[in-house]
Amino acid sequence: MLIPQLRTALARVRPRPQVLLAMGLLFGLSALVSRPAAQVTPRPAVDAPRAPPPVAASAADTDAGGVGGHRGRKTIMRERMRLRAETMRQTCEGKPLYRAPAISDNIFYDKTHALVWCPVYKAGSTNWLKLLCRAHSLDRPWRRGPRRPCPIEVLRRHLGTIGRGWQVPPTVRHRFLVVRHPLERLLSAYRNKLEGPDLHAFYREKVARMISRHRVGRVESDRRVHPGQSPPPLTFDEFLRSVAAKDVLDEHWKPYYALCTPCNIEYDLVGKFETLAEDQRYISEVVGLEEHAHLLLSDSANVHAAGPTGTYLQKYFSQVTRDELMRVYSVFKLDFVMFNYTVDEYLKYTKPNALNRI
């Protein structure tokens, strides 16, 4: 060590004062180095953000499943339904023209469950038909085979029809419907009801009328369909031209504001096809039909054989010009606004407008 050597040197020689001062400083530094290092906690920078203290989960969110469990999910769903109902109310408010002359006869009134339901075709209505048939013990085997949903006419007769002057009774606890993007719903209706050679007789007649009125650039004989004859294939753009002209009506492409008269009925539960599983589950719980909620699962028999409609948007809407699509949008504009949909995604698929037509 350095310190014993210094002591020996001092004993032999008498150094000058300057040397003694330098040796004293050296001695002090050696003593400091020989001590164990102390643990020093660095001070945080002045501008460094401090982590917030942990927040305890509220009683509404703590349940079996913890934060975001059953109660947390219900809180989120309740707010979702409130916002959707509020958007509808604001759209209808102060616009008396949006009110229909009477409540649509498409409405189902379930007295047993104090429930009003408007089935929107091509937006998951088959699932709710199955559930309500089971709830009223109407889903017995039809003809032969396993249990199947009762035809909608059977459910309507069982629940009772809605007269033109009917008003929602004060005893009704909930009013609900499920909607879908209006343009995707139109494509689903076309693929399911109007596309292909094997059409139901009811829709063969509609296709024939659409072709006779909206087929362009073809010879006259191609637009004529004789009674009893299968019509030639209807193209998607011909279908949309008919929808825009409103000359061949059907409940599968009828606008929501006319089909369900939402400005006459204050729906408090609005499901969407885009969030179908979550919405159906929540609605079934709120209206007291959760024991049959398993019937609301997507039915593979109700899916187009070629695949879900959402995967074919570009294929079909690329057949349509921008002007044609905007004419369709004008027919469904109230649906777009009322249920918070936009047309932007579909416009990017359209083809350039034709300069002229033959």
Coordinates of C-alpha atoms in Angstrom, one line a residue:
M1 CA 0.0 0.0 0.0
L2 CA 1.0 3.6 -0.6
I3 CA 0.4 4.9 3.0
P4 CA 3.0 2.7 4.9
Q5 CA 5.7 3.8 2.3
L6 CA 4.9 7.5 3.0
R7 CA 5.2 7.0 6.7
T8 CA 8.7 5.3 6.3
A9 CA 9.9 8.2 4.1
L10 CA 8.7 10.8 6.6
A11 CA 10.6 9.1 9.4
R12 CA 13.9 9.2 7.5
V13 CA 13.7 12.7 6.0
R14 CA 12.3 16.0 7.0
P15 CA 10.5 17.3 3.9
R16 CA 9.7 20.8 3.0
P17 CA 6.2 22.3 3.8
Q18 CA 5.1 22.1 0.1
V19 CA 6.0 18.4 0.1
L20 CA 4.0 17.8 3.3
L21 CA 0.9 19.5 1.8
A22 CA 1.1 17.4 -1.3
M23 CA 1.5 14.2 0.7
G24 CA -1.5 15.2 2.9
L25 CA -3.7 15.6 -0.1
L26 CA -2.5 12.3 -1.5
F27 CA -3.2 10.6 1.8
G28 CA -6.8 11.9 1.9
L29 CA -7.5 10.7 -1.7
S30 CA -6.2 7.3 -0.8
A31 CA -8.5 7.1 2.2
L32 CA -11.5 7.9 0.0
V33 CA -10.6 5.3 -2.6
S34 CA -10.3 2.6 0.1
R35 CA -13.9 3.2 1.4
P36 CA -16.7 1.0 -0.1
A37 CA -18.8 2.8 -2.8
A38 CA -22.1 4.2 -1.6
Q39 CA -25.3 3.5 -3.5
V40 CA -26.4 6.7 -5.1
T41 CA -29.9 7.1 -6.5
P42 CA -29.8 9.4 -9.6
R43 CA -32.2 12.3 -9.5
P44 CA -34.7 12.4 -12.3
A45 CA -34.4 15.0 -15.0
V46 CA -36.6 18.1 -14.5
D47 CA -38.6 17.5 -17.6
A48 CA -38.9 13.7 -17.3
P49 CA -42.6 12.6 -17.2
R50 CA -43.7 10.8 -14.1
A51 CA -45.7 7.6 -14.3
P52 CA -49.2 8.0 -13.0
P53 CA -50.2 6.1 -9.9
P54 CA -52.0 2.8 -10.6
V55 CA -55.8 3.3 -11.0
A56 CA -58.1 0.9 -9.1
A57 CA -60.7 -0.8 -11.3
S58 CA -64.2 0.6 -10.7
A59 CA -66.9 -1.6 -9.3
A60 CA -68.6 -1.6 -12.7
D61 CA -65.6 -3.2 -14.3
T62 CA -64.7 -5.7 -11.7
D63 CA -66.5 -9.0 -12.1
A64 CA -65.7 -12.6 -13.0
G65 CA -63.2 -11.8 -15.7
G66 CA -61.7 -8.7 -14.1
V67 CA -61.4 -5.4 -15.8
G68 CA -63.2 -5.6 -19.1
G69 CA -65.2 -8.6 -17.9
H70 CA -68.9 -9.1 -18.2
R71 CA -69.9 -5.8 -16.6
G72 CA -67.2 -3.9 -18.5
R73 CA -68.5 -5.3 -21.7
K74 CA -72.0 -4.3 -20.9
T75 CA -71.0 -0.8 -20.2
I76 CA -69.2 -0.6 -23.6
M77 CA -72.2 -2.1 -25.4
R78 CA -74.7 0.2 -23.6
E79 CA -72.8 3.2 -24.7
R80 CA -72.5 1.9 -28.3
M81 CA -76.3 1.5 -28.4
R82 CA -76.9 4.9 -26.9
L83 CA -74.7 6.6 -29.5
R84 CA -76.4 4.8 -32.4
A85 CA -79.9 5.6 -31.1
E86 CA -78.8 9.3 -30.6
T87 CA -77.6 9.5 -34.2
M88 CA -81.0 8.3 -35.4
R89 CA -82.8 10.7 -33.2
Q90 CA -80.8 13.7 -34.3
T91 CA -81.3 12.7 -38.0
C92 CA -85.0 12.6 -37.5
E93 CA -85.3 15.6 -35.2
G94 CA -86.7 18.7 -36.9
K95 CA -87.3 16.9 -40.2
P96 CA -91.0 16.0 -40.4
L97 CA -90.6 14.7 -44.0
Y98 CA -88.5 11.9 -42.6
R99 CA -91.5 10.6 -40.7
A100 CA -93.5 8.0 -42.6
P101 CA -97.3 8.4 -43.0
A102 CA -97.6 5.3 -40.8
I103 CA -95.5 2.7 -39.1
S104 CA -94.3 0.1 -41.5
D105 CA -96.3 -3.2 -41.6
N106 CA -92.9 -4.9 -41.6
I107 CA -92.8 -4.5 -37.8
F108 CA -93.2 -7.5 -35.4
Y109 CA -94.7 -6.9 -32.0
D110 CA -93.9 -9.6 -29.5
K111 CA -96.3 -9.0 -26.5
T112 CA -94.8 -11.9 -24.5
H113 CA -91.4 -10.2 -24.4
A114 CA -92.6 -6.6 -24.7
L115 CA -90.5 -6.3 -27.8
V116 CA -90.7 -4.6 -31.2
W117 CA -88.5 -6.0 -34.0
C118 CA -88.0 -4.8 -37.5
P119 CA -86.4 -7.6 -39.7
V120 CA -83.9 -6.1 -42.2
Y121 CA -83.5 -8.7 -44.9
K122 CA -79.9 -9.4 -45.9
A123 CA -78.7 -8.1 -42.5
G124 CA -78.9 -11.1 -40.3
S125 CA -82.7 -11.3 -40.0
T126 CA -82.7 -15.1 -40.5
N127 CA -80.8 -15.5 -37.2
W128 CA -83.5 -13.5 -35.3
L129 CA -86.2 -15.4 -37.0
K130 CA -84.7 -18.6 -35.7
L131 CA -84.5 -17.2 -32.2
L132 CA -88.0 -15.9 -32.0
C133 CA -89.4 -19.1 -33.5
R134 CA -87.7 -21.0 -30.7
A135 CA -88.8 -18.6 -28.1
H136 CA -92.5 -19.1 -29.1
S137 CA -92.0 -22.9 -29.8
L138 CA -92.7 -22.5 -33.5
D139 CA -89.6 -24.1 -34.8
R140 CA -91.0 -27.6 -35.2
P141 CA -89.9 -29.7 -38.2
W142 CA -91.4 -28.3 -41.4
R143 CA -92.3 -31.0 -43.9
R144 CA -89.4 -33.4 -43.1
G145 CA -86.0 -33.1 -41.7
P146 CA -84.5 -31.5 -38.5
R147 CA -85.8 -28.5 -36.7
R148 CA -85.8 -25.5 -39.0
P149 CA -86.8 -21.8 -38.5
C150 CA -90.5 -21.3 -39.0
P151 CA -91.4 -19.3 -42.1
I152 CA -91.7 -15.7 -41.4
E153 CA -95.4 -15.7 -42.3
V154 CA -96.0 -18.2 -39.5
L155 CA -94.3 -16.0 -37.0
R156 CA -96.2 -13.0 -38.3
R157 CA -99.6 -14.8 -37.8
H158 CA -98.6 -16.0 -34.4
L159 CA -97.6 -12.5 -33.2
G160 CA -100.3 -10.7 -35.0
T161 CA -100.2 -8.2 -37.9
I162 CA -99.6 -4.5 -37.5
G163 CA -102.4 -2.2 -38.7
R164 CA -101.9 1.1 -40.5
G165 CA -102.8 3.2 -37.5
W166 CA -100.8 1.1 -35.0
Q167 CA -98.8 2.8 -32.4
V168 CA -96.1 1.4 -30.2
P169 CA -97.7 0.4 -26.9
P170 CA -96.3 2.0 -23.7
T171 CA -95.7 -1.5 -22.3
V172 CA -93.0 -2.1 -24.9
R173 CA -89.6 -2.2 -23.2
H174 CA -87.3 -2.5 -26.2
R175 CA -87.3 -1.8 -30.0
F176 CA -84.5 -3.2 -32.1
L177 CA -83.3 -3.7 -35.6
V178 CA -80.0 -4.8 -37.3
V179 CA -78.6 -2.9 -40.2
R180 CA -75.8 -3.3 -42.7
H181 CA -73.9 -1.0 -45.1
P182 CA -76.6 -0.2 -47.6
L183 CA -74.3 -0.9 -50.7
E184 CA -73.1 -4.2 -49.3
R185 CA -76.7 -5.2 -48.5
L186 CA -77.6 -4.4 -52.2
L187 CA -74.8 -6.6 -53.4
S188 CA -75.9 -9.4 -51.1
A189 CA -79.5 -9.2 -52.3
Y190 CA -78.3 -9.3 -55.9
R191 CA -76.1 -12.3 -55.4
N192 CA -78.6 -14.2 -53.4
K193 CA -81.8 -13.4 -55.3
L194 CA -81.1 -12.2 -58.8
E195 CA -77.7 -13.6 -60.0
G196 CA -77.4 -16.9 -61.9
P197 CA -79.8 -19.1 -64.0
D198 CA -81.6 -20.9 -61.1
L199 CA -83.9 -18.1 -60.0
H200 CA -87.1 -18.5 -57.9
A201 CA -90.1 -17.8 -60.1
F202 CA -91.0 -14.7 -58.0
Y203 CA -87.6 -13.2 -58.9
R204 CA -87.5 -14.3 -62.6
E205 CA -90.4 -11.9 -63.2
K206 CA -88.5 -9.1 -61.4
V207 CA -85.3 -9.8 -63.4
A208 CA -87.3 -9.7 -66.7
R209 CA -88.7 -6.3 -65.8
M210 CA -85.3 -4.9 -64.9
I211 CA -83.7 -6.1 -68.1
S212 CA -86.5 -4.7 -70.3
R213 CA -86.1 -1.3 -68.7
H214 CA -82.4 -1.0 -68.1
R215 CA -80.4 -3.1 -70.6
V216 CA -78.5 -0.7 -72.8
G217 CA -76.4 -1.2 -75.9
R218 CA -78.0 -4.5 -76.8
V219 CA -80.4 -5.5 -79.6
E220 CA -84.1 -5.2 -79.0
S221 CA -84.6 -8.9 -78.8
D222 CA -82.2 -9.2 -75.9
R223 CA -84.4 -7.0 -73.8
R224 CA -87.6 -9.0 -74.5
V225 CA -88.5 -11.8 -72.1
H226 CA -91.6 -13.8 -73.0
P227 CA -93.9 -15.1 -70.3
G228 CA -92.7 -18.3 -68.8
Q229 CA -89.3 -17.9 -70.4
S230 CA -86.2 -17.7 -68.2
P231 CA -84.7 -14.3 -68.5
P232 CA -81.0 -13.8 -69.5
P233 CA -78.6 -13.1 -66.7
L234 CA -79.1 -9.7 -65.1
T235 CA -75.9 -7.7 -64.6
F236 CA -75.1 -5.9 -61.4
D237 CA -75.1 -2.4 -63.0
E238 CA -78.5 -3.1 -64.5
F239 CA -79.8 -4.0 -61.0
L240 CA -78.4 -0.8 -59.5
R241 CA -80.0 1.3 -62.3
S242 CA -83.3 -0.3 -61.4
V243 CA -82.7 0.4 -57.7
A244 CA -81.9 4.1 -58.5
A245 CA -85.1 4.3 -60.6
K246 CA -87.2 2.6 -57.9
D247 CA -89.2 0.9 -60.6
V248 CA -88.9 -2.7 -59.3
L249 CA -89.5 -2.8 -55.5
D250 CA -88.6 -5.5 -53.0
E251 CA -88.1 -5.7 -49.3
H252 CA -84.6 -7.0 -49.8
W253 CA -83.4 -3.7 -51.2
K254 CA -86.0 -1.4 -49.6
P255 CA -84.3 1.5 -47.7
Y256 CA -84.2 1.2 -43.9
Y257 CA -86.1 4.5 -43.4
A258 CA -89.0 3.0 -45.4
L259 CA -88.8 -0.6 -44.2
C260 CA -88.5 0.1 -40.5
T261 CA -89.8 3.7 -40.2
P262 CA -87.1 4.6 -37.6
C263 CA -88.4 8.2 -37.4
N264 CA -91.7 6.8 -36.2
I265 CA -90.3 4.2 -33.8
E266 CA -87.6 5.2 -31.4
Y267 CA -85.3 2.2 -31.6
D268 CA -83.2 1.9 -28.5
L269 CA -81.1 -1.1 -29.7
V270 CA -79.4 -0.9 -33.1
G271 CA -77.2 -3.8 -34.2
K272 CA -74.9 -3.6 -37.1
F273 CA -73.8 -6.4 -39.5
E274 CA -70.2 -5.2 -39.1
T275 CA -70.3 -6.0 -35.4
L276 CA -72.9 -8.7 -35.6
A277 CA -71.6 -11.2 -33.0
E278 CA -71.2 -8.6 -30.2
D279 CA -74.4 -6.8 -31.0
Q280 CA -76.6 -9.9 -31.2
R281 CA -75.2 -11.3 -28.0
Y282 CA -75.9 -8.0 -26.1
I283 CA -79.4 -7.5 -27.6
S284 CA -80.4 -11.0 -26.7
E285 CA -79.4 -10.4 -23.1
V286 CA -81.1 -7.1 -22.8
V287 CA -84.4 -8.3 -24.2
G288 CA -84.4 -11.4 -22.0
L289 CA -83.8 -14.0 -24.7
E290 CA -80.2 -15.0 -23.9
E291 CA -81.1 -18.6 -23.4
H292 CA -81.6 -18.9 -27.1
A293 CA -78.6 -16.7 -28.1
H294 CA -76.7 -19.8 -29.5
L295 CA -79.2 -19.6 -32.4
L296 CA -77.7 -16.3 -33.4
L297 CA -74.4 -17.8 -34.5
S298 CA -73.8 -17.4 -38.2
D299 CA -75.4 -20.2 -40.2
S300 CA -73.2 -21.6 -42.9
A301 CA -76.3 -22.5 -44.9
N302 CA -77.1 -18.8 -45.1
V303 CA -73.7 -17.9 -46.7
H304 CA -73.3 -17.7 -50.4
A305 CA -71.6 -20.7 -51.9
A306 CA -68.9 -18.5 -53.5
G307 CA -68.0 -16.8 -50.2
P308 CA -69.0 -13.8 -48.1
T309 CA -70.3 -10.8 -50.0
G310 CA -67.7 -8.5 -48.3
T311 CA -64.9 -10.2 -50.3
Y312 CA -66.4 -9.4 -53.6
L313 CA -66.9 -5.6 -53.4
Q314 CA -64.3 -4.7 -56.0
K315 CA -65.4 -7.3 -58.4
Y316 CA -69.0 -6.1 -58.6
F317 CA -68.7 -2.3 -58.0
S318 CA -66.0 -2.0 -60.7
Q319 CA -68.8 -2.7 -63.2
V320 CA -70.6 0.5 -62.1
T321 CA -69.8 4.1 -63.0
R322 CA -69.4 6.8 -60.4
D323 CA -72.5 8.5 -61.6
E324 CA -74.6 5.3 -61.4
L325 CA -73.4 4.7 -57.8
M326 CA -74.1 8.2 -56.7
R327 CA -77.7 7.9 -58.1
V328 CA -78.1 4.8 -55.9
Y329 CA -76.5 6.7 -53.0
S330 CA -79.1 9.5 -53.3
V331 CA -81.9 6.9 -52.8
F332 CA -80.3 5.6 -49.6
K333 CA -78.7 8.8 -48.4
L334 CA -80.9 9.0 -45.3
D335 CA -79.9 5.4 -44.4
F336 CA -76.2 6.4 -44.7
V337 CA -76.6 9.4 -42.5
M338 CA -78.9 7.8 -39.9
F339 CA -76.7 4.8 -39.4
N340 CA -73.3 6.5 -39.9
Y341 CA -72.1 4.9 -43.1
T342 CA -70.1 6.4 -45.9
V343 CA -69.9 5.8 -49.7
D344 CA -66.1 6.6 -50.0
E345 CA -64.8 3.0 -50.0
Y346 CA -67.2 2.0 -52.8
L347 CA -66.4 5.0 -55.0
K348 CA -62.8 4.0 -55.4
Y349 CA -64.0 0.7 -57.1
T350 CA -66.1 2.4 -59.7
K351 CA -65.2 2.8 -63.4
P352 CA -65.0 6.1 -65.3
N353 CA -68.3 7.6 -66.4
A354 CA -69.4 6.7 -69.9
L355 CA -69.4 9.7 -72.3
N356 CA -72.6 8.5 -74.0
R357 CA -74.8 5.5 -74.4
I358 CA -76.4 3.9 -77.4

